[in-house]
Amino acid sequence: MTDLTELTAVQLVDGYRKGAFSPEEAVRAVLERAERIQPEVNAFVRLTGEEALEQARRAGERWRRGEPCGRLDGVPVTVKDILLTRGQPTLRGSRAVSPDGPWTEDAPSVARLREHGAVFVGKTTTPEYGWKGVTDSPLSGVTRNPHDPSRTAGGSSGGAAAAVSLGAGPLALGTDGGGSVRIPASFCGVFGLKPTYGRVPLYPASAFGTLAHVGPLARDAADAALMLDVVGAPDARDWSALGPAPGSYTEALSGGVRGLRVAYSPSLGGQVAARPEVAGAVRRAVERLAELGAYVTETDPDFADPVDAFHTLWFSGAARVVQHLRAGQRELLDPGLREIVGAGARYSALDYLAAVDVRMELGRRMGLFHQSYDLLVTPTVPITAFEAGAEVPKGSGHRRWTGWTPFTYPFNLTQQPACSVPAGVDGDGLPVGVQIVAARHRDDLVLRAAHALYEAGAGTSARW
């Protein structure tokens, strides 16, 4: 019998339509898988078994009548515990957040999933307030890598990526303020997309401002496109959200890459030294794009590492996140978070505006770059997953998580769409990700290129 936990969302919907299996069967299988993996990997803050099964039962009745309520009716999904979910506490990885309700609102992306019949099987782990590129918190402990539990799953959407990787739901909602969807996607061997800023509405507004994106983690690009078609609808609560999408991202997948101009930058102009096995896997993915008809040029975007500006914006946001906490509550915070909060509180308004100037200049440069190139391809992360429970790899010399993520946060500053596609594994069997970036509003090109790699058999966390 088919293992329903191994099917994609697209395959589940097709199976429901044909009557091959029911939403109840799929959701029960996913919940059993989630309960089995939880003790070792710790991907969930909570599972919602009985509620999910009741949602699945109602979805099954709709499918039996031939009246599904939406494009994801009966599909199991998980939600990162940063995003509001009606009827469930959203604790944001923090002991300083009270679980007392009422929890009466859905975030916009959660609301769109609910309208389309998605079944919510659980809330996934996050570092406190999503502040770093790995997933551990004083509230829920350490989330571990599905390929090696001694290693990190990455973050901050680490629980979401681990759940997808291990079959505990084909779709997951994550957030990405500096790489938080793409980093764990790379480390866990799944697909992760940071859409153009505003493509997926966000409410409540993030204290990290317009660095913060909402995006899908999934088995492949086709599932992510389906999810983006659903969650990318406007919501009146987010005044900065974009209008309706120009078309269906699912329908745009089949365009392929023939004729696309691809810039391949293995090191951002010598600024980043990727590990040899990472660099080799990414190069092979780029070669596959060329075989599929893309015009590939090895070249670099013209910008210096904007990490100082990112830190100013990010640390200031962290200080704002916890500004309302009393002294006793602040003692409950992750020590690393307390450090960056202290730094953020010392920045002046002029410091912040100077960082905005850097951001604007970076956006200008990337806008001009994409006049010559449709896509930019880089490693997602220059390393593979390191020891769990640490913010930085042992002996790396890095102080903060941004030291080992130089390929991701620039594109939060510019608000461009960017994804991570599995590109093989290293000698320890740990996944490698390739990052694909396009100009703002060209999410369709990112998804098309990723889908082309999957169609060619290249989007995998196994060795090619």
mmCIF file of N, CA and C in Angstrom, residues 124-250:
data_model
loop_
_atom_site.group_PDB
_atom_site.id
_atom_site.type_symbol
_atom_site.label_atom_id
_atom_site.label_comp_id
_atom_site.label_asym_id
_atom_site.label_seq_id
_atom_site.Cartn_x
_atom_site.Cartn_y
_atom_site.Cartn_z
ATOM 1 N N THR A 124 5.016 24.187 14.646
ATOM 2 C CA THR A 124 6.414 23.757 14.611
ATOM 3 C C THR A 124 7.317 24.718 15.379
ATOM 4 N N THR A 125 8.456 24.189 15.769
ATOM 5 C CA THR A 125 9.380 24.896 16.652
ATOM 6 C C THR A 125 10.076 26.058 15.956
ATOM 7 N N THR A 126 10.511 26.999 16.779
ATOM 8 C CA THR A 126 11.235 28.192 16.326
ATOM 9 C C THR A 126 12.174 28.622 17.447
ATOM 10 N N PRO A 127 13.311 29.223 17.136
ATOM 11 C CA PRO A 127 14.045 29.917 18.190
ATOM 12 C C PRO A 127 13.206 31.097 18.672
ATOM 13 N N GLU A 128 13.560 31.632 19.805
ATOM 14 C CA GLU A 128 12.738 32.663 20.421
ATOM 15 C C GLU A 128 12.557 33.856 19.482
ATOM 16 N N TYR A 129 11.297 34.131 19.141
ATOM 17 C CA TYR A 129 10.932 35.217 18.228
ATOM 18 C C TYR A 129 11.621 35.083 16.864
ATOM 19 N N GLY A 130 12.093 33.887 16.525
ATOM 20 C CA GLY A 130 12.711 33.661 15.220
ATOM 21 C C GLY A 130 14.014 34.407 15.023
ATOM 22 N N TRP A 131 14.799 34.591 16.103
ATOM 23 C CA TRP A 131 15.897 35.565 16.024
ATOM 24 C C TRP A 131 17.174 35.037 15.388
ATOM 25 N N LYS A 132 17.328 33.710 15.215
ATOM 26 C CA LYS A 132 18.616 33.200 14.726
ATOM 27 C C LYS A 132 18.434 32.074 13.708
ATOM 28 N N GLY A 133 19.542 31.679 13.083
ATOM 29 C CA GLY A 133 19.517 30.725 11.976
ATOM 30 C C GLY A 133 19.589 29.273 12.377
ATOM 31 N N VAL A 134 19.383 28.965 13.633
ATOM 32 C CA VAL A 134 19.231 27.590 14.125
ATOM 33 C C VAL A 134 17.982 27.563 14.993
ATOM 34 N N THR A 135 17.509 26.357 15.325
ATOM 35 C CA THR A 135 16.247 26.246 16.045
ATOM 36 C C THR A 135 16.455 25.575 17.394
ATOM 37 N N ASP A 136 16.621 26.400 18.398
ATOM 38 C CA ASP A 136 16.560 25.962 19.789
ATOM 39 C C ASP A 136 16.047 27.132 20.601
ATOM 40 N N SER A 137 15.369 26.845 21.686
ATOM 41 C CA SER A 137 14.794 27.921 22.498
ATOM 42 C C SER A 137 14.655 27.468 23.936
ATOM 43 N N PRO A 138 14.588 28.426 24.854
ATOM 44 C CA PRO A 138 14.346 28.073 26.252
ATOM 45 C C PRO A 138 13.006 27.377 26.451
ATOM 46 N N LEU A 139 12.057 27.615 25.544
ATOM 47 C CA LEU A 139 10.724 27.029 25.684
ATOM 48 C C LEU A 139 10.678 25.571 25.237
ATOM 49 N N SER A 140 11.212 25.280 24.055
ATOM 50 C CA SER A 140 10.998 23.953 23.461
ATOM 51 C C SER A 140 12.272 23.148 23.257
ATOM 52 N N GLY A 141 13.424 23.668 23.640
ATOM 53 C CA GLY A 141 14.652 22.900 23.501
ATOM 54 C C GLY A 141 15.202 22.921 22.085
ATOM 55 N N VAL A 142 15.947 21.887 21.725
ATOM 56 C CA VAL A 142 16.708 21.839 20.477
ATOM 57 C C VAL A 142 15.970 21.016 19.423
ATOM 58 N N THR A 143 15.843 21.562 18.232
ATOM 59 C CA THR A 143 15.320 20.817 17.089
ATOM 60 C C THR A 143 16.495 20.271 16.288
ATOM 61 N N ARG A 144 16.408 18.996 15.933
ATOM 62 C CA ARG A 144 17.548 18.279 15.362
ATOM 63 C C ARG A 144 17.332 17.923 13.893
ATOM 64 N N ASN A 145 18.450 17.631 13.230
ATOM 65 C CA ASN A 145 18.423 17.384 11.792
ATOM 66 C C ASN A 145 17.904 15.982 11.474
ATOM 67 N N PRO A 146 16.977 15.863 10.512
ATOM 68 C CA PRO A 146 16.454 14.543 10.160
ATOM 69 C C PRO A 146 17.510 13.586 9.613
ATOM 70 N N HIS A 147 18.582 14.110 9.041
ATOM 71 C CA HIS A 147 19.615 13.264 8.448
ATOM 72 C C HIS A 147 20.672 12.849 9.457
ATOM 73 N N ASP A 148 20.775 13.572 10.562
ATOM 74 C CA ASP A 148 21.722 13.245 11.625
ATOM 75 C C ASP A 148 21.299 14.034 12.858
ATOM 76 N N PRO A 149 20.627 13.385 13.813
ATOM 77 C CA PRO A 149 20.092 14.120 14.965
ATOM 78 C C PRO A 149 21.137 14.790 15.851
ATOM 79 N N SER A 150 22.419 14.507 15.631
ATOM 80 C CA SER A 150 23.431 15.241 16.384
ATOM 81 C C SER A 150 23.671 16.631 15.786
ATOM 82 N N ARG A 151 23.090 16.893 14.608
ATOM 83 C CA ARG A 151 23.288 18.170 13.909
ATOM 84 C C ARG A 151 22.034 19.035 13.994
ATOM 85 N N THR A 152 22.212 20.317 13.717
ATOM 86 C CA THR A 152 21.098 21.251 13.731
ATOM 87 C C THR A 152 20.223 21.089 12.492
ATOM 88 N N ALA A 153 18.940 21.398 12.653
ATOM 89 C CA ALA A 153 18.035 21.459 11.507
ATOM 90 C C ALA A 153 18.134 22.799 10.787
ATOM 91 N N GLY A 154 18.920 23.735 11.336
ATOM 92 C CA GLY A 154 18.911 25.100 10.811
ATOM 93 C C GLY A 154 17.718 25.853 11.379
ATOM 94 N N GLY A 155 17.550 27.083 10.935
ATOM 95 C CA GLY A 155 16.447 27.867 11.462
ATOM 96 C C GLY A 155 16.310 29.190 10.721
ATOM 97 N N SER A 156 15.336 29.952 11.102
ATOM 98 C CA SER A 156 14.557 29.698 12.299
ATOM 99 C C SER A 156 13.339 28.807 12.079
ATOM 100 N N SER A 157 13.069 28.432 10.826
ATOM 101 C CA SER A 157 11.940 27.533 10.550
ATOM 102 C C SER A 157 12.401 26.080 10.575
ATOM 103 N N GLY A 158 13.219 25.739 11.587
ATOM 104 C CA GLY A 158 13.808 24.407 11.635
ATOM 105 C C GLY A 158 12.795 23.310 11.860
ATOM 106 N N GLY A 159 11.827 23.539 12.733
ATOM 107 C CA GLY A 159 10.807 22.528 12.956
ATOM 108 C C GLY A 159 10.001 22.265 11.703
ATOM 109 N N ALA A 160 9.689 23.316 10.956
ATOM 110 C CA ALA A 160 8.937 23.174 9.713
ATOM 111 C C ALA A 160 9.693 22.327 8.703
ATOM 112 N N ALA A 161 10.984 22.606 8.523
ATOM 113 C CA ALA A 161 11.779 21.860 7.553
ATOM 114 C C ALA A 161 11.943 20.406 7.970
ATOM 115 N N ALA A 162 12.188 20.163 9.255
ATOM 116 C CA ALA A 162 12.349 18.786 9.732
ATOM 117 C C ALA A 162 11.066 17.996 9.548
ATOM 118 N N ALA A 163 9.922 18.631 9.812
ATOM 119 C CA ALA A 163 8.643 17.948 9.656
ATOM 120 C C ALA A 163 8.408 17.532 8.215
ATOM 121 N N VAL A 164 8.660 18.437 7.269
ATOM 122 C CA VAL A 164 8.481 18.099 5.852
ATOM 123 C C VAL A 164 9.438 16.989 5.448
ATOM 124 N N SER A 165 10.685 17.087 5.874
ATOM 125 C CA SER A 165 11.690 16.099 5.503
ATOM 126 C C SER A 165 11.312 14.693 5.955
ATOM 127 N N LEU A 166 10.676 14.588 7.110
ATOM 128 C CA LEU A 166 10.380 13.279 7.696
ATOM 129 C C LEU A 166 8.955 12.807 7.441
ATOM 130 N N GLY A 167 8.212 13.504 6.612
ATOM 131 C CA GLY A 167 6.886 13.046 6.244
ATOM 132 C C GLY A 167 5.791 13.436 7.204
ATOM 133 N N ALA A 168 6.048 14.377 8.104
ATOM 134 C CA ALA A 168 5.030 14.833 9.046
ATOM 135 C C ALA A 168 4.269 16.012 8.459
ATOM 136 N N GLY A 169 3.748 15.812 7.259
ATOM 137 C CA GLY A 169 3.033 16.848 6.529
ATOM 138 C C GLY A 169 3.826 17.307 5.324
ATOM 139 N N PRO A 170 3.204 17.341 4.136
ATOM 140 C CA PRO A 170 3.936 17.741 2.923
ATOM 141 C C PRO A 170 4.158 19.239 2.804
ATOM 142 N N LEU A 171 3.375 20.041 3.535
ATOM 143 C CA LEU A 171 3.459 21.495 3.436
ATOM 144 C C LEU A 171 3.662 22.099 4.808
ATOM 145 N N ALA A 172 4.482 23.153 4.864
ATOM 146 C CA ALA A 172 4.716 23.858 6.125
ATOM 147 C C ALA A 172 4.801 25.347 5.848
ATOM 148 N N LEU A 173 4.227 26.136 6.748
ATOM 149 C CA LEU A 173 4.378 27.583 6.701
ATOM 150 C C LEU A 173 5.558 27.986 7.566
ATOM 151 N N GLY A 174 6.471 28.757 6.987
ATOM 152 C CA GLY A 174 7.601 29.282 7.731
ATOM 153 C C GLY A 174 7.696 30.782 7.577
ATOM 154 N N THR A 175 8.662 31.374 8.262
ATOM 155 C CA THR A 175 8.965 32.793 8.087
ATOM 156 C C THR A 175 10.452 32.928 7.814
ATOM 157 N N ASP A 176 10.827 34.019 7.129
ATOM 158 C CA ASP A 176 12.208 34.201 6.687
ATOM 159 C C ASP A 176 12.555 35.683 6.786
ATOM 160 N N GLY A 177 13.405 36.024 7.788
ATOM 161 C CA GLY A 177 13.849 37.404 7.944
ATOM 162 C C GLY A 177 15.296 37.614 7.559
ATOM 163 N N GLY A 178 16.054 36.500 7.410
ATOM 164 C CA GLY A 178 17.452 36.594 7.008
ATOM 165 C C GLY A 178 17.951 35.291 6.414
ATOM 166 N N GLY A 179 16.989 34.401 6.125
ATOM 167 C CA GLY A 179 17.315 33.077 5.607
ATOM 168 C C GLY A 179 16.530 31.975 6.292
ATOM 169 N N SER A 180 15.558 32.327 7.103
ATOM 170 C CA SER A 180 14.948 31.377 8.032
ATOM 171 C C SER A 180 14.076 30.310 7.400
ATOM 172 N N VAL A 181 13.708 30.448 6.131
ATOM 173 C CA VAL A 181 13.113 29.357 5.365
ATOM 174 C C VAL A 181 14.194 28.613 4.593
ATOM 175 N N ARG A 182 15.105 29.353 3.964
ATOM 176 C CA ARG A 182 16.077 28.737 3.060
ATOM 177 C C ARG A 182 17.168 27.968 3.808
ATOM 178 N N ILE A 183 17.619 28.474 4.952
ATOM 179 C CA ILE A 183 18.675 27.775 5.705
ATOM 180 C C ILE A 183 18.225 26.382 6.129
ATOM 181 N N PRO A 184 17.086 26.241 6.827
ATOM 182 C CA PRO A 184 16.679 24.890 7.207
ATOM 183 C C PRO A 184 16.279 24.021 6.021
ATOM 184 N N ALA A 185 15.767 24.631 4.958
ATOM 185 C CA ALA A 185 15.497 23.848 3.749
ATOM 186 C C ALA A 185 16.785 23.224 3.233
ATOM 187 N N SER A 186 17.855 24.001 3.206
ATOM 188 C CA SER A 186 19.150 23.498 2.756
ATOM 189 C C SER A 186 19.660 22.396 3.680
ATOM 190 N N PHE A 187 19.633 22.637 4.978
ATOM 191 C CA PHE A 187 20.182 21.675 5.942
ATOM 192 C C PHE A 187 19.365 20.386 6.012
ATOM 193 N N CYS A 188 18.059 20.469 5.745
ATOM 194 C CA CYS A 188 17.183 19.297 5.889
ATOM 195 C C CYS A 188 16.849 18.630 4.555
ATOM 196 N N GLY A 189 17.281 19.220 3.445
ATOM 197 C CA GLY A 189 17.071 18.583 2.149
ATOM 198 C C GLY A 189 15.663 18.702 1.614
ATOM 199 N N VAL A 190 14.996 19.860 1.839
ATOM 200 C CA VAL A 190 13.666 20.090 1.296
ATOM 201 C C VAL A 190 13.684 21.397 0.511
ATOM 202 N N PHE A 191 12.536 21.731 -0.069
ATOM 203 C CA PHE A 191 12.419 22.963 -0.840
ATOM 204 C C PHE A 191 11.884 24.071 0.055
ATOM 205 N N GLY A 192 12.472 25.254 -0.035
ATOM 206 C CA GLY A 192 11.998 26.396 0.736
ATOM 207 C C GLY A 192 12.009 27.650 -0.112
ATOM 208 N N LEU A 193 10.946 28.428 -0.036
ATOM 209 C CA LEU A 193 10.811 29.647 -0.833
ATOM 210 C C LEU A 193 10.556 30.851 0.053
ATOM 211 N N LYS A 194 11.368 31.885 -0.125
ATOM 212 C CA LYS A 194 11.087 33.210 0.409
ATOM 213 C C LYS A 194 10.518 34.035 -0.739
ATOM 214 N N PRO A 195 9.208 34.261 -0.757
ATOM 215 C CA PRO A 195 8.646 35.032 -1.862
ATOM 216 C C PRO A 195 9.058 36.501 -1.803
ATOM 217 N N THR A 196 8.764 37.225 -2.856
ATOM 218 C CA THR A 196 8.901 38.675 -2.836
ATOM 219 C C THR A 196 8.194 39.239 -1.605
ATOM 220 N N TYR A 197 8.812 40.218 -0.961
ATOM 221 C CA TYR A 197 8.176 40.814 0.213
ATOM 222 C C TYR A 197 6.778 41.319 -0.147
ATOM 223 N N GLY A 198 5.798 40.990 0.691
ATOM 224 C CA GLY A 198 4.428 41.414 0.478
ATOM 225 C C GLY A 198 3.595 40.463 -0.341
ATOM 226 N N ARG A 199 4.245 39.497 -1.008
ATOM 227 C CA ARG A 199 3.469 38.522 -1.785
ATOM 228 C C ARG A 199 2.555 37.709 -0.868
ATOM 229 N N VAL A 200 3.069 37.365 0.329
ATOM 230 C CA VAL A 200 2.255 36.701 1.340
ATOM 231 C C VAL A 200 2.036 37.703 2.473
ATOM 232 N N PRO A 201 0.811 38.156 2.681
ATOM 233 C CA PRO A 201 0.557 39.155 3.724
ATOM 234 C C PRO A 201 0.951 38.647 5.111
ATOM 235 N N LEU A 202 1.310 39.587 5.974
ATOM 236 C CA LEU A 202 1.742 39.254 7.333
ATOM 237 C C LEU A 202 0.998 40.142 8.327
ATOM 238 N N TYR A 203 0.416 39.507 9.324
ATOM 239 C CA TYR A 203 -0.232 40.220 10.424
ATOM 240 C C TYR A 203 -0.184 39.308 11.648
ATOM 241 N N PRO A 204 0.131 39.846 12.821
ATOM 242 C CA PRO A 204 0.542 41.222 13.102
ATOM 243 C C PRO A 204 1.855 41.574 12.399
ATOM 244 N N ALA A 205 2.059 42.860 12.202
ATOM 245 C CA ALA A 205 3.288 43.304 11.555
ATOM 246 C C ALA A 205 4.497 42.870 12.373
ATOM 247 N N SER A 206 5.553 42.477 11.682
ATOM 248 C CA SER A 206 6.761 42.039 12.372
ATOM 249 C C SER A 206 7.562 43.229 12.876
ATOM 250 N N ALA A 207 8.125 43.101 14.077
ATOM 251 C CA ALA A 207 9.027 44.135 14.583
ATOM 252 C C ALA A 207 10.297 44.216 13.745
ATOM 253 N N PHE A 208 10.580 43.155 12.987
ATOM 254 C CA PHE A 208 11.733 43.171 12.097
ATOM 255 C C PHE A 208 11.410 43.865 10.780
ATOM 256 N N GLY A 209 10.226 44.428 10.695
ATOM 257 C CA GLY A 209 9.866 45.259 9.558
ATOM 258 C C GLY A 209 9.828 44.506 8.250
ATOM 259 N N THR A 210 10.266 45.175 7.201
ATOM 260 C CA THR A 210 10.152 44.611 5.863
ATOM 261 C C THR A 210 11.286 43.649 5.521
ATOM 262 N N LEU A 211 12.033 43.202 6.527
ATOM 263 C CA LEU A 211 12.922 42.055 6.332
ATOM 264 C C LEU A 211 12.135 40.746 6.400
ATOM 265 N N ALA A 212 10.988 40.750 7.061
ATOM 266 C CA ALA A 212 10.273 39.529 7.425
ATOM 267 C C ALA A 212 9.326 39.093 6.314
ATOM 268 N N HIS A 213 9.542 37.890 5.819
ATOM 269 C CA HIS A 213 8.712 37.292 4.778
ATOM 270 C C HIS A 213 8.061 36.024 5.327
ATOM 271 N N VAL A 214 6.925 35.645 4.763
ATOM 272 C CA VAL A 214 6.271 34.368 5.037
ATOM 273 C C VAL A 214 6.382 33.518 3.783
ATOM 274 N N GLY A 215 6.749 32.238 3.948
ATOM 275 C CA GLY A 215 6.888 31.404 2.769
ATOM 276 C C GLY A 215 6.740 29.925 3.056
ATOM 277 N N PRO A 216 6.575 29.128 2.006
ATOM 278 C CA PRO A 216 6.356 27.697 2.157
ATOM 279 C C PRO A 216 7.644 26.883 2.218
ATOM 280 N N LEU A 217 7.582 25.800 2.971
ATOM 281 C CA LEU A 217 8.539 24.709 2.871
ATOM 282 C C LEU A 217 7.762 23.489 2.394
ATOM 283 N N ALA A 218 8.355 22.727 1.484
ATOM 284 C CA ALA A 218 7.594 21.680 0.824
ATOM 285 C C ALA A 218 8.522 20.605 0.279
ATOM 286 N N ARG A 219 7.912 19.552 -0.271
ATOM 287 C CA ARG A 219 8.694 18.472 -0.865
ATOM 288 C C ARG A 219 9.355 18.903 -2.169
ATOM 289 N N ASP A 220 8.676 19.785 -2.902
ATOM 290 C CA ASP A 220 9.216 20.192 -4.199
ATOM 291 C C ASP A 220 8.622 21.535 -4.598
ATOM 292 N N ALA A 221 9.057 22.028 -5.743
ATOM 293 C CA ALA A 221 8.614 23.344 -6.188
ATOM 294 C C ALA A 221 7.146 23.358 -6.577
ATOM 295 N N ALA A 222 6.639 22.247 -7.090
ATOM 296 C CA ALA A 222 5.227 22.200 -7.478
ATOM 297 C C ALA A 222 4.324 22.364 -6.264
ATOM 298 N N ASP A 223 4.666 21.713 -5.158
ATOM 299 C CA ASP A 223 3.889 21.888 -3.931
ATOM 300 C C ASP A 223 3.981 23.326 -3.420
ATOM 301 N N ALA A 224 5.180 23.907 -3.491
ATOM 302 C CA ALA A 224 5.345 25.285 -3.018
ATOM 303 C C ALA A 224 4.540 26.252 -3.875
ATOM 304 N N ALA A 225 4.498 26.013 -5.184
ATOM 305 C CA ALA A 225 3.717 26.876 -6.072
ATOM 306 C C ALA A 225 2.231 26.788 -5.740
ATOM 307 N N LEU A 226 1.755 25.578 -5.490
ATOM 308 C CA LEU A 226 0.363 25.394 -5.101
ATOM 309 C C LEU A 226 0.068 26.138 -3.804
ATOM 310 N N MET A 227 0.968 26.021 -2.832
ATOM 311 C CA MET A 227 0.764 26.701 -1.563
ATOM 312 C C MET A 227 0.803 28.220 -1.740
ATOM 313 N N LEU A 228 1.719 28.717 -2.582
ATOM 314 C CA LEU A 228 1.812 30.164 -2.800
ATOM 315 C C LEU A 228 0.568 30.687 -3.508
ATOM 316 N N ASP A 229 -0.007 29.892 -4.412
ATOM 317 C CA ASP A 229 -1.263 30.296 -5.042
ATOM 318 C C ASP A 229 -2.349 30.535 -4.006
ATOM 319 N N VAL A 230 -2.303 29.772 -2.917
ATOM 320 C CA VAL A 230 -3.319 29.887 -1.867
ATOM 321 C C VAL A 230 -3.003 31.033 -0.908
ATOM 322 N N VAL A 231 -1.780 31.049 -0.361
ATOM 323 C CA VAL A 231 -1.465 32.012 0.707
ATOM 324 C C VAL A 231 -1.076 33.378 0.170
ATOM 325 N N GLY A 232 -0.878 33.502 -1.138
ATOM 326 C CA GLY A 232 -0.452 34.769 -1.724
ATOM 327 C C GLY A 232 -1.586 35.731 -2.026
ATOM 328 N N ALA A 233 -2.775 35.453 -1.515
ATOM 329 C CA ALA A 233 -3.916 36.351 -1.740
ATOM 330 C C ALA A 233 -3.829 37.556 -0.802
ATOM 331 N N PRO A 234 -4.353 38.701 -1.210
ATOM 332 C CA PRO A 234 -4.287 39.897 -0.368
ATOM 333 C C PRO A 234 -5.044 39.730 0.949
ATOM 334 N N ASP A 235 -4.693 40.558 1.923
ATOM 335 C CA ASP A 235 -5.384 40.594 3.209
ATOM 336 C C ASP A 235 -5.377 42.043 3.682
ATOM 337 N N ALA A 236 -6.538 42.557 4.039
ATOM 338 C CA ALA A 236 -6.670 43.978 4.374
ATOM 339 C C ALA A 236 -5.889 44.372 5.616
ATOM 340 N N ARG A 237 -5.491 43.399 6.441
ATOM 341 C CA ARG A 237 -4.778 43.733 7.674
ATOM 342 C C ARG A 237 -3.322 44.098 7.433
ATOM 343 N N ASP A 238 -2.791 43.802 6.264
ATOM 344 C CA ASP A 238 -1.396 44.129 5.943
ATOM 345 C C ASP A 238 -1.382 45.205 4.872
ATOM 346 N N TRP A 239 -1.148 46.452 5.292
ATOM 347 C CA TRP A 239 -1.176 47.569 4.340
ATOM 348 C C TRP A 239 -0.024 47.519 3.353
ATOM 349 N N SER A 240 1.042 46.748 3.660
ATOM 350 C CA SER A 240 2.191 46.668 2.755
ATOM 351 C C SER A 240 2.125 45.472 1.824
ATOM 352 N N ALA A 241 1.041 44.705 1.900
ATOM 353 C CA ALA A 241 0.916 43.528 1.044
ATOM 354 C C ALA A 241 0.719 43.931 -0.412
ATOM 355 N N LEU A 242 1.162 43.065 -1.300
ATOM 356 C CA LEU A 242 0.965 43.290 -2.725
ATOM 357 C C LEU A 242 -0.480 42.997 -3.103
ATOM 358 N N GLY A 243 -0.859 43.447 -4.289
ATOM 359 C CA GLY A 243 -2.173 43.115 -4.816
ATOM 360 C C GLY A 243 -2.231 41.667 -5.272
ATOM 361 N N PRO A 244 -3.316 41.282 -5.905
ATOM 362 C CA PRO A 244 -3.431 39.893 -6.378
ATOM 363 C C PRO A 244 -2.259 39.506 -7.268
ATOM 364 N N ALA A 245 -1.882 38.247 -7.192
ATOM 365 C CA ALA A 245 -0.784 37.748 -8.031
ATOM 366 C C ALA A 245 -1.137 37.897 -9.507
ATOM 367 N N PRO A 246 -0.129 38.116 -10.356
ATOM 368 C CA PRO A 246 -0.404 38.329 -11.781
ATOM 369 C C PRO A 246 -0.927 37.094 -12.501
ATOM 370 N N GLY A 247 -0.812 35.932 -11.866
ATOM 371 C CA GLY A 247 -1.278 34.687 -12.479
ATOM 372 C C GLY A 247 -1.015 33.538 -11.538
ATOM 373 N N SER A 248 -1.310 32.342 -11.993
ATOM 374 C CA SER A 248 -1.105 31.155 -11.177
ATOM 375 C C SER A 248 0.356 30.731 -11.208
ATOM 376 N N TYR A 249 0.950 30.567 -10.038
ATOM 377 C CA TYR A 249 2.325 30.080 -9.977
ATOM 378 C C TYR A 249 2.398 28.614 -10.399
ATOM 379 N N THR A 250 1.353 27.875 -10.143
ATOM 380 C CA THR A 250 1.318 26.478 -10.580
ATOM 381 C C THR A 250 1.345 26.398 -12.093
#
